[in-house]
Short mmCIF file of C-alpha atoms and ligand atoms in Angstrom, two decimals:
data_model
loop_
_atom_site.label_atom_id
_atom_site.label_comp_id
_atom_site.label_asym_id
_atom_site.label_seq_id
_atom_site.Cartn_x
_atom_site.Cartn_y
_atom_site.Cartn_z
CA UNK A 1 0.00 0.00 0.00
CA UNK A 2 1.31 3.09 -0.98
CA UNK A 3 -0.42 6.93 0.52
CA UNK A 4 -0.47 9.27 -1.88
CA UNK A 5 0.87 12.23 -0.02
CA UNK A 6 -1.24 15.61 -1.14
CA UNK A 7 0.54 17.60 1.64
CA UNK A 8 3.79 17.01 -0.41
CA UNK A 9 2.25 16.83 -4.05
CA UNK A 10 0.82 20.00 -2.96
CA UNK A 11 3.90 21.37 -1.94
CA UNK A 12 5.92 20.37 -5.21
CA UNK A 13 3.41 22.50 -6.91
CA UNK A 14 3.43 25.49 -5.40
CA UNK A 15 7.29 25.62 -5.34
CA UNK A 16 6.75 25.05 -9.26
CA UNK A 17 4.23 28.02 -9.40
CA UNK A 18 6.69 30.23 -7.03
CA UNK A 19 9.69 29.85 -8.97
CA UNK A 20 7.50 30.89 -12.37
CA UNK A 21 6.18 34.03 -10.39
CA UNK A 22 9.70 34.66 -9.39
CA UNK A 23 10.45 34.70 -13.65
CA UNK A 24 7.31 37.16 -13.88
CA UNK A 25 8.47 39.36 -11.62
CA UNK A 26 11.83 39.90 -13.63
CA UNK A 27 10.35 40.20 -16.54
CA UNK A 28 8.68 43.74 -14.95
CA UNK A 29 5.20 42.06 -14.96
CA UNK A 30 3.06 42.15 -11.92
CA UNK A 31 2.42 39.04 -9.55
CA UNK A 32 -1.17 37.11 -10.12
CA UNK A 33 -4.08 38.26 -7.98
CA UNK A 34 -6.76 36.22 -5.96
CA UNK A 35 -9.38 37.87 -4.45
CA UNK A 36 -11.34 35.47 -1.91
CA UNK A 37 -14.54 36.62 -0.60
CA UNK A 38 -15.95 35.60 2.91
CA UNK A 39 -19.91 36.14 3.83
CA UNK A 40 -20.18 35.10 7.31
CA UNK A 41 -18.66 33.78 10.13
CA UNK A 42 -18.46 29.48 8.96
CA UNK A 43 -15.43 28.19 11.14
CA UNK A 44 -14.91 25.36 8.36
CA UNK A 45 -15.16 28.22 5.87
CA UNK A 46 -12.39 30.66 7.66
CA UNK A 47 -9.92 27.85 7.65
CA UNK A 48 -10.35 27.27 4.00
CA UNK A 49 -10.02 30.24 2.82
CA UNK A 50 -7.32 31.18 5.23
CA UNK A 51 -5.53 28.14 3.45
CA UNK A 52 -6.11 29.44 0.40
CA UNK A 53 -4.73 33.26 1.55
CA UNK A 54 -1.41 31.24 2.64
CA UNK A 55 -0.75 29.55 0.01
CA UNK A 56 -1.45 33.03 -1.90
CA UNK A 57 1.32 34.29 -0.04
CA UNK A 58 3.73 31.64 0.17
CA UNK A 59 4.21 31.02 -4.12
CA UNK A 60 4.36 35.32 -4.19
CA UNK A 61 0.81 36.16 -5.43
CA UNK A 62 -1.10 39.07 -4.45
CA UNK A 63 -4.16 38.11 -2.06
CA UNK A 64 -7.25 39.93 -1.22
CA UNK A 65 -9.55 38.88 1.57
CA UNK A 66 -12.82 40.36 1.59
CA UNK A 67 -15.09 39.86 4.24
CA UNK A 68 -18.94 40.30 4.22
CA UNK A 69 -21.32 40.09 7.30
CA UNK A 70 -23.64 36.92 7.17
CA UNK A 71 -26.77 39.60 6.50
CA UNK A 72 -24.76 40.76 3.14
CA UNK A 73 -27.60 41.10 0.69
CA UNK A 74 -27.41 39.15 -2.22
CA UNK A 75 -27.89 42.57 -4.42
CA UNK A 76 -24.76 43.96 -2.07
CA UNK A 77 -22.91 40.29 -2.69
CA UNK A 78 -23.74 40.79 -7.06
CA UNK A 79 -22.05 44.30 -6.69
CA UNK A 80 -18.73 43.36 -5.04
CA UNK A 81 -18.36 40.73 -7.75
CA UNK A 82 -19.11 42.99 -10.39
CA UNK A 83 -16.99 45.57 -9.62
CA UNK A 84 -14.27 43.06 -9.43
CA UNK A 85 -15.26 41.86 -12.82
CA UNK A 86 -14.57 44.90 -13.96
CA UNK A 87 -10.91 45.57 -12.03
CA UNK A 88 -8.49 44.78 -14.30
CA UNK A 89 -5.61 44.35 -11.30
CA UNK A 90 -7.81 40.97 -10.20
CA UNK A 91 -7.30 38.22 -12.30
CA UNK A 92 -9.33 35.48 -9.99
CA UNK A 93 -12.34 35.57 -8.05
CA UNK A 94 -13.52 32.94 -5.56
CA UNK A 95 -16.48 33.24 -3.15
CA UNK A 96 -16.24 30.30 -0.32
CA UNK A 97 -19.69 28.05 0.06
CA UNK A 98 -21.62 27.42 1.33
CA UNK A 99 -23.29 30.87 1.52
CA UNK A 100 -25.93 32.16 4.16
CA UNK A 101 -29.58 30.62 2.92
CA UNK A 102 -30.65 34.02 1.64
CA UNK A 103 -27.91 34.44 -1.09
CA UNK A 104 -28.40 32.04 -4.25
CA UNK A 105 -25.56 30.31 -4.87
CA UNK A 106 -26.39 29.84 -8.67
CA UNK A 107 -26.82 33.71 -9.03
CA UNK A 108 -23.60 34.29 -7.17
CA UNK A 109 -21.73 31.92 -9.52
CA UNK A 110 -23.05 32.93 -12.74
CA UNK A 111 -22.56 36.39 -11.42
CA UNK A 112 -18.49 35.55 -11.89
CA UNK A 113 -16.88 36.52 -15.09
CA UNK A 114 -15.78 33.19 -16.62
CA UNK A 115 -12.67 34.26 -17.42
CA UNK A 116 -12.19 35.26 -13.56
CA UNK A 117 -13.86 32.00 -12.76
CA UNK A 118 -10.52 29.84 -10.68
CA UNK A 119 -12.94 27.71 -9.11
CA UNK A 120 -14.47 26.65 -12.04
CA UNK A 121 -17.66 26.34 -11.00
CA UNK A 122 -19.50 28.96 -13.67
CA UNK A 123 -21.50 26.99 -16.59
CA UNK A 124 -19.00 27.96 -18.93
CA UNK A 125 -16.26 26.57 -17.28
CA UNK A 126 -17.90 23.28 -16.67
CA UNK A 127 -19.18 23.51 -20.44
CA UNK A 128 -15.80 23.46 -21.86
CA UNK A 129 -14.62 21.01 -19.37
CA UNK A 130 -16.85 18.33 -20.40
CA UNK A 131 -15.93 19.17 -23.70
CA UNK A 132 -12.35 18.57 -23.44
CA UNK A 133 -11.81 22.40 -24.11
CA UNK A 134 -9.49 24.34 -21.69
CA UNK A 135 -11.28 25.05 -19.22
CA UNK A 136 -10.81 26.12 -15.25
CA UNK A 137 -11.34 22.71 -13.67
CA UNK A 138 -13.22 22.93 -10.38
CA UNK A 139 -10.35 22.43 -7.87
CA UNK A 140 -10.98 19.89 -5.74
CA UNK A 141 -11.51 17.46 -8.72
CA UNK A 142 -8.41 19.04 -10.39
CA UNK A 143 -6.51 18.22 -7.75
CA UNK A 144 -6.97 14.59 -7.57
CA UNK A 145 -6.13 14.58 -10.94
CA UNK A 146 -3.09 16.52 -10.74
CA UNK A 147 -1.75 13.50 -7.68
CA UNK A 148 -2.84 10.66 -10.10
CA UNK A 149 -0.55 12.44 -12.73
CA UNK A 150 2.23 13.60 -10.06
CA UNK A 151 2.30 9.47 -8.56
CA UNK A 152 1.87 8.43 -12.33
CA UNK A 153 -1.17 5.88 -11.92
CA UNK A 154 -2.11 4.47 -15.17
CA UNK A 155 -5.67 4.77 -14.91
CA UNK A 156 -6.74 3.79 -18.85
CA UNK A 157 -9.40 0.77 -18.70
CA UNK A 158 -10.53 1.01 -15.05
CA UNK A 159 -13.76 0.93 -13.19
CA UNK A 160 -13.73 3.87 -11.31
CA UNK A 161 -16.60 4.43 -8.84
CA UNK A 162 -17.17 7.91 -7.34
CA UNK A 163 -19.56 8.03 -4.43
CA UNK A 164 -21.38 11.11 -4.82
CA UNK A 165 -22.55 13.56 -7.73
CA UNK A 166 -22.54 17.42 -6.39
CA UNK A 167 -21.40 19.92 -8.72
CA UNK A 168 -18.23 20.38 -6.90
CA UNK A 169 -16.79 17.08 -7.05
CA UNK A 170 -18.52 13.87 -7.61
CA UNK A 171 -19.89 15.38 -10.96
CA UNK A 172 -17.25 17.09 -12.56
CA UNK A 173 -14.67 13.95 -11.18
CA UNK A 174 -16.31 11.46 -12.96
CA UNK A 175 -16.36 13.47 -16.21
CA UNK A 176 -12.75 13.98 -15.85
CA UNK A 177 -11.70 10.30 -14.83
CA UNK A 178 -14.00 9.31 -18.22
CA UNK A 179 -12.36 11.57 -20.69
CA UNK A 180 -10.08 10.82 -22.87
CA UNK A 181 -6.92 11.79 -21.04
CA UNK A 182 -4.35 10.76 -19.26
CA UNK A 183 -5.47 10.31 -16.09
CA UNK A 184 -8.53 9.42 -17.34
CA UNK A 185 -9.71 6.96 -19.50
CA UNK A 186 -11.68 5.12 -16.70
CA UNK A 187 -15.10 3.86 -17.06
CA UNK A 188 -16.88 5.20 -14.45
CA UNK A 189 -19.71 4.28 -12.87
CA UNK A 190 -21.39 7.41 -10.05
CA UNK A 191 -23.66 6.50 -6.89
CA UNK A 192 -25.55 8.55 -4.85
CA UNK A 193 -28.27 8.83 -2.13
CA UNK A 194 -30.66 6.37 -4.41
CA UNK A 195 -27.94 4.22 -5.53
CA UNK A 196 -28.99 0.93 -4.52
CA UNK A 197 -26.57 -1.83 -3.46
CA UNK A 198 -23.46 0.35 -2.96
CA UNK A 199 -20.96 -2.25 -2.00
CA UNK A 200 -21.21 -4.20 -5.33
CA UNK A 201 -20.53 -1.81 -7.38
CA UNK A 202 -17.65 -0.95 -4.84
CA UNK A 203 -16.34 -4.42 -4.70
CA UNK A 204 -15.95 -3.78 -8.81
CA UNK A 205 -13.99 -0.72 -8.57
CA UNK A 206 -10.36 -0.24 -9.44
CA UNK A 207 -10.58 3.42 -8.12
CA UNK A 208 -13.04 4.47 -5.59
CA UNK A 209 -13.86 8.32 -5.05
CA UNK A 210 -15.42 8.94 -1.63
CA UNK A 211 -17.28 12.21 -1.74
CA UNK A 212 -20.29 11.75 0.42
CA UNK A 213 -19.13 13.71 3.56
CA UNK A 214 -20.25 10.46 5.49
CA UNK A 215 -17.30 9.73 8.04
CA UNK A 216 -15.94 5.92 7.78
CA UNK A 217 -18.47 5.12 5.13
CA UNK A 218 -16.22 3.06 3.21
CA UNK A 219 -15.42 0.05 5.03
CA UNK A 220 -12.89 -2.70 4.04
CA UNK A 221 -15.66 -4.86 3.13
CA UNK A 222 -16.48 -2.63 0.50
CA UNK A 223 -13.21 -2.79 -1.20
CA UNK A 224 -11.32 -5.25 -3.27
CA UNK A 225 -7.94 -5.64 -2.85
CA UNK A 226 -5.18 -3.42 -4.94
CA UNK A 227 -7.95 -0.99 -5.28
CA UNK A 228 -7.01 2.79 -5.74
CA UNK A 229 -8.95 4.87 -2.85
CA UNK A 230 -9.21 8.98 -3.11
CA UNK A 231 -11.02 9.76 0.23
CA UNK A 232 -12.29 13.41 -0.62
CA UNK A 233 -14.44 13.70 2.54
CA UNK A 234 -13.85 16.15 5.25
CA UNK A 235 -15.90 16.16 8.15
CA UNK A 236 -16.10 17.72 11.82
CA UNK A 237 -16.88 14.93 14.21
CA UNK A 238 -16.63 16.04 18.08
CA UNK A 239 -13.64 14.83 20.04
CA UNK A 240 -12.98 16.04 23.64
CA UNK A 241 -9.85 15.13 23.21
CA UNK A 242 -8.47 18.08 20.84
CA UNK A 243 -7.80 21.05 21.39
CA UNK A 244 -10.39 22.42 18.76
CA UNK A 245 -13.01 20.14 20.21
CA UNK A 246 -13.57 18.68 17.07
CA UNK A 247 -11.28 16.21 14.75
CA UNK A 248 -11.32 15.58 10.83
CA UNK A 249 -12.35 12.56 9.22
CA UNK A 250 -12.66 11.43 5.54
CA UNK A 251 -15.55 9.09 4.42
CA UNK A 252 -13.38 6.24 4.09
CA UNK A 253 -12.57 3.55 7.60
CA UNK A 254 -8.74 4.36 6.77
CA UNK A 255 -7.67 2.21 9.26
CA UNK A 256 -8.84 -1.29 7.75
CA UNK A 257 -9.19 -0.07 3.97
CA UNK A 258 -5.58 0.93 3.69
CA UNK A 259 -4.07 -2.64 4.00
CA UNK A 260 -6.23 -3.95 1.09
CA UNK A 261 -5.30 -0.88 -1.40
CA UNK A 262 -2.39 -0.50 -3.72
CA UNK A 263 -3.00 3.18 -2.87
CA UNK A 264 -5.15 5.70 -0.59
CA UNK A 265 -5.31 9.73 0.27
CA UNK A 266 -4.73 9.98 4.19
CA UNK A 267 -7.41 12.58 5.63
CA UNK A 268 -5.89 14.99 6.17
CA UNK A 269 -3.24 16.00 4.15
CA UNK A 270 -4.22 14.27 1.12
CA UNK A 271 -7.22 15.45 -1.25
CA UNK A 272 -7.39 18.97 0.57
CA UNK A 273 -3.80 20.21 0.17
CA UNK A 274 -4.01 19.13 -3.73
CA UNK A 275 -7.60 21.54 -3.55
CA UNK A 276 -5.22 24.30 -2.97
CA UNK A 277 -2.70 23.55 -5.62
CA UNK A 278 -4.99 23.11 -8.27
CA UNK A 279 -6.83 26.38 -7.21
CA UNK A 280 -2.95 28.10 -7.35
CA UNK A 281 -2.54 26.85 -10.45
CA UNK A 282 -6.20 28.22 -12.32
CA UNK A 283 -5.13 31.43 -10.93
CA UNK A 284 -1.73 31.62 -12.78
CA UNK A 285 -3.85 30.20 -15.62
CA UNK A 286 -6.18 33.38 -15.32
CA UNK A 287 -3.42 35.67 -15.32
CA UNK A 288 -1.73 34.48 -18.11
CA UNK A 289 -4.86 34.34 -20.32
CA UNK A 290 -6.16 37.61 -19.16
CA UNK A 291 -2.60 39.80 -19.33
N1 NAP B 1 -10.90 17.79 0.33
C1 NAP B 1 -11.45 18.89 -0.21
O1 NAP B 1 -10.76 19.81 -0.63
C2 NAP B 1 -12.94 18.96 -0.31
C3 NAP B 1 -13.53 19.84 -1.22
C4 NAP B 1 -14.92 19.82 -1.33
C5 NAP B 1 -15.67 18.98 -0.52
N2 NAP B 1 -15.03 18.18 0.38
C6 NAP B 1 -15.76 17.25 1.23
O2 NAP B 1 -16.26 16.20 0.41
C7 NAP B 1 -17.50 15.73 0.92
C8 NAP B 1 -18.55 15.86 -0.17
O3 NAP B 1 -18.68 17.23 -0.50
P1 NAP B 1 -19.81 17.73 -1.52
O4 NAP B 1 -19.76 19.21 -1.53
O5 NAP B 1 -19.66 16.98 -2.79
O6 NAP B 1 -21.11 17.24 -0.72
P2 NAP B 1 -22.66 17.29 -1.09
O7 NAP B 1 -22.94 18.42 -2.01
O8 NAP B 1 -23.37 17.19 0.21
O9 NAP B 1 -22.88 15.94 -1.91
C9 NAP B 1 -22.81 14.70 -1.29
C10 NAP B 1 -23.15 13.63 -2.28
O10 NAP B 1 -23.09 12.38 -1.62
C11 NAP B 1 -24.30 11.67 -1.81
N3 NAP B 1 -24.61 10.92 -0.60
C12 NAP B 1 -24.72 11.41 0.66
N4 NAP B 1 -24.98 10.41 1.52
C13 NAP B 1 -25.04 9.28 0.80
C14 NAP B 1 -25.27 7.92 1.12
N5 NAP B 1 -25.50 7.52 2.38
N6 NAP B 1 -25.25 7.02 0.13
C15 NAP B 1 -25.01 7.41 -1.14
N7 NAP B 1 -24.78 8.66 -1.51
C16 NAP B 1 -24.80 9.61 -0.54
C17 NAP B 1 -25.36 12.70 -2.12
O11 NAP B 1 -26.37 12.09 -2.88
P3 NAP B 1 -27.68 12.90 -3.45
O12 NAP B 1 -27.16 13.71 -4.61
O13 NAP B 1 -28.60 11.83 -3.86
O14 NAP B 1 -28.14 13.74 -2.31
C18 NAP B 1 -24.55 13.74 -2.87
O15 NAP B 1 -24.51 13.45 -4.25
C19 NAP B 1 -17.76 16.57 2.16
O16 NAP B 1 -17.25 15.90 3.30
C20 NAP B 1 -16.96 17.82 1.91
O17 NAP B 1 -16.59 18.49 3.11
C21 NAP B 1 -13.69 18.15 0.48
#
C-alpha cells in the first residue's frame, strides 16, 4: 500500500508556481491576484479560505480577503463581484460556500466573469470542461487529478466508482476520470443517495472516489484488494480530546481499507492540500490568459 501524499504533491506544486512568479516578476510584470470573498462567520469556511490566503502568499501572489457580514444582501454580494469583474488588477475571483440561505448560490456563480472564474464552477467553465476544451477545472476534482498524474497511476481501462454527484466534485470527477486523457480513460460508474446496493458496485472498482461527507463510510468490506482509494471527505466529528473540540475525518474507515489498497489519500493532508494547488494553479492560468 502506498499513501499518496497531497501535503507534499501539494507542496511540489506550489514551489513550481513560485519559482514561475519569481520569472514574472523579472520580466517587470506584476504578480497574479486572488481575491477570496468571505460572507459570514463558517469556522470550516475561515480555515479554507485562510488556506487558500497562505498559500497566496507563500508562491508570491497578491491576495485579497474580503469579508462580508452573514446579513450581506445578495444585491450587495452581485455588486462586489461585479466591480471586481470589472478591475483589471484581479485576475481570480472565488467566493467560499456554502453561503448564508438568503444568497443564491447559482446567481452568485453565474454572477463571476468566466474568465475570472478559478474555481471553475460557472457553466461555462464546466461547459468546456466536459468538452475537453481548456477550461478552469473545479479544484478539488483538479486536484486529484493533478496527484494521479504527479504518482503516475495508469488509470486507462478502469472501473472507477465515485460516491457522490454534487457539482463540486462527484460530478465534474467522474467526467474527468471518463475523458479521454491521461489520467482518465476510466469507465466510471457514479452512486448517490438512491444508488442501490453500494458495496457491489464498490467491490468492482479499481478506483473508488469517496465524496459523500459520510465519516468511515467506506469500510474494508467494501473494497477489493489493490484498489485505488481517493477519500475526498472532510468532516467535523466532536472529540474532547483536541484542542479544537472537534477532529477531521474522511468518508473512508482508513484504518482497515488501507491494508487492502495498492493506494489511498490519508485525511488529512491528502485530497485537501491538492484543492489548494490546483486552485494556485487556475489562478496563474487566469493571469496568463487575461494579461
Ligand atoms: N478535500 C477537499 O478539498 C474537499 C472539497 C470539497 C468537498 N469536500 C468534502 O467532500 C465531501 C462531499 O462534498 P460535496 O460538496 O460533494 O457534498 P454534497 O454536495 O453534500 O454531496 C454529497 C453527495 O453524496 C451523496 N450521498 C450522501 N450520503 C449518501 C449515502 N448515504 N449514500 C449514497 N450517496 C450519498 C449525495 O447524494 P444525493 O445527490 O442523492 O443527495 C450527494 O450526491 C464533504 O465531506 C466535503 O466536506 C472536500
Amino acid at each position: 500500500m502506498q499513501i499518496l501524499d497531497g501535503q507534499a504533491t501539494s507542496q511540489a506544486i506550489k514551489d513550481a508556481l513560485k519559482l514561475r512568479v519569481a520569472q514574472l516578476i523579472l520580466e517587470g510584470r506584476r504578480a497574479p491576484h486572488l481575491v477570496a470573498i468571505l460572507v459570514g462567520n463558517n469556522g470550516a469556511s475561515e480555515t479554507y479560505v485562510g488556506a487558500k490566503v497562505k498559500a497566496c502568499s507563500e508562491i508570491g501572489y497578491k491576495s485579497t480577503l474580503i469579508r462580508l457580514d452573514e446579513e450581506t444582501s445578495e444585491h450587495k454580494l452581485l455588486s462586489v463581484i461585479g466591480e471586481l469583474n470589472d478591475d483589471l488588477s484581479v485576475d481570480g475571483i472565488l467566493v467560499q460556500l456554502p453561503l448564508p440561505k438568503h444568497i443564491s448560490d447559482e446567481k452568485v456563480i453565474n454572477a463571476i466573469s468566466a474568465s475570472k472564474d478559478v474555481d471553475g464552477f460557472h457553466p461555462i467553465s464546466i461547459g468546456r470542461m466536459v468538452q475537453g476544451l481548456s477550461s478552469f477545472t473545479p479544484a478539488t476534482p483538479y486536484g486529484i487529478m493533478l496527484l494521479l498524474e504527479h504518482y503516475k497511476i495508469d488509470t486507462k481501462g478502469m472501473h472507477a466508482v465515485v460516491l457522490g454527484r454534487s457539482n463540486i466534485v462527484g460530478r465534474p470527477i467522474s467526467i474527468l476520470l471518463s475523458s479521454n486523457t491521461n489520467p482518465g480513460n476510466c469507465t466510471v460508474t457514479v452512486c448517490h443517495s438512491h444508488t442501490k446496493n453500494i458495496k457491489e458496485f464498490c467491490l468492482e472498482a479499481d478506483i473508488i472516489v469517496a465524496a459523500l461527507g459520510r465519516p468511515g463510510f467506506v469500510t474494508a468490506d467494501m473494497v477489493k484488494e489493490g484498489a485505488i482509494i481517493i477519500d475526498v471527505g472532510i468532516t467535523r466529528v466532536a472529540d474532547a480530546g483536541k484542542k479544537s473540540g472537534f477532529s477531521i475525518k474522511g468518508d473512508v474507515d482508513f484504518t482497515n481499507v488501507s491494508p487492502k489498497c495498492a493506494y489511498i489519500t490519508p485525511v488529512p493532508k491528502g485530497v485537501g492540500p491538492m484543492t489548494i494547488a490546483a486552485l494556485m494553479k487556475n489562478t496563474l492560468k487566469a493571469y496568463l490568459e487575461n494579461n
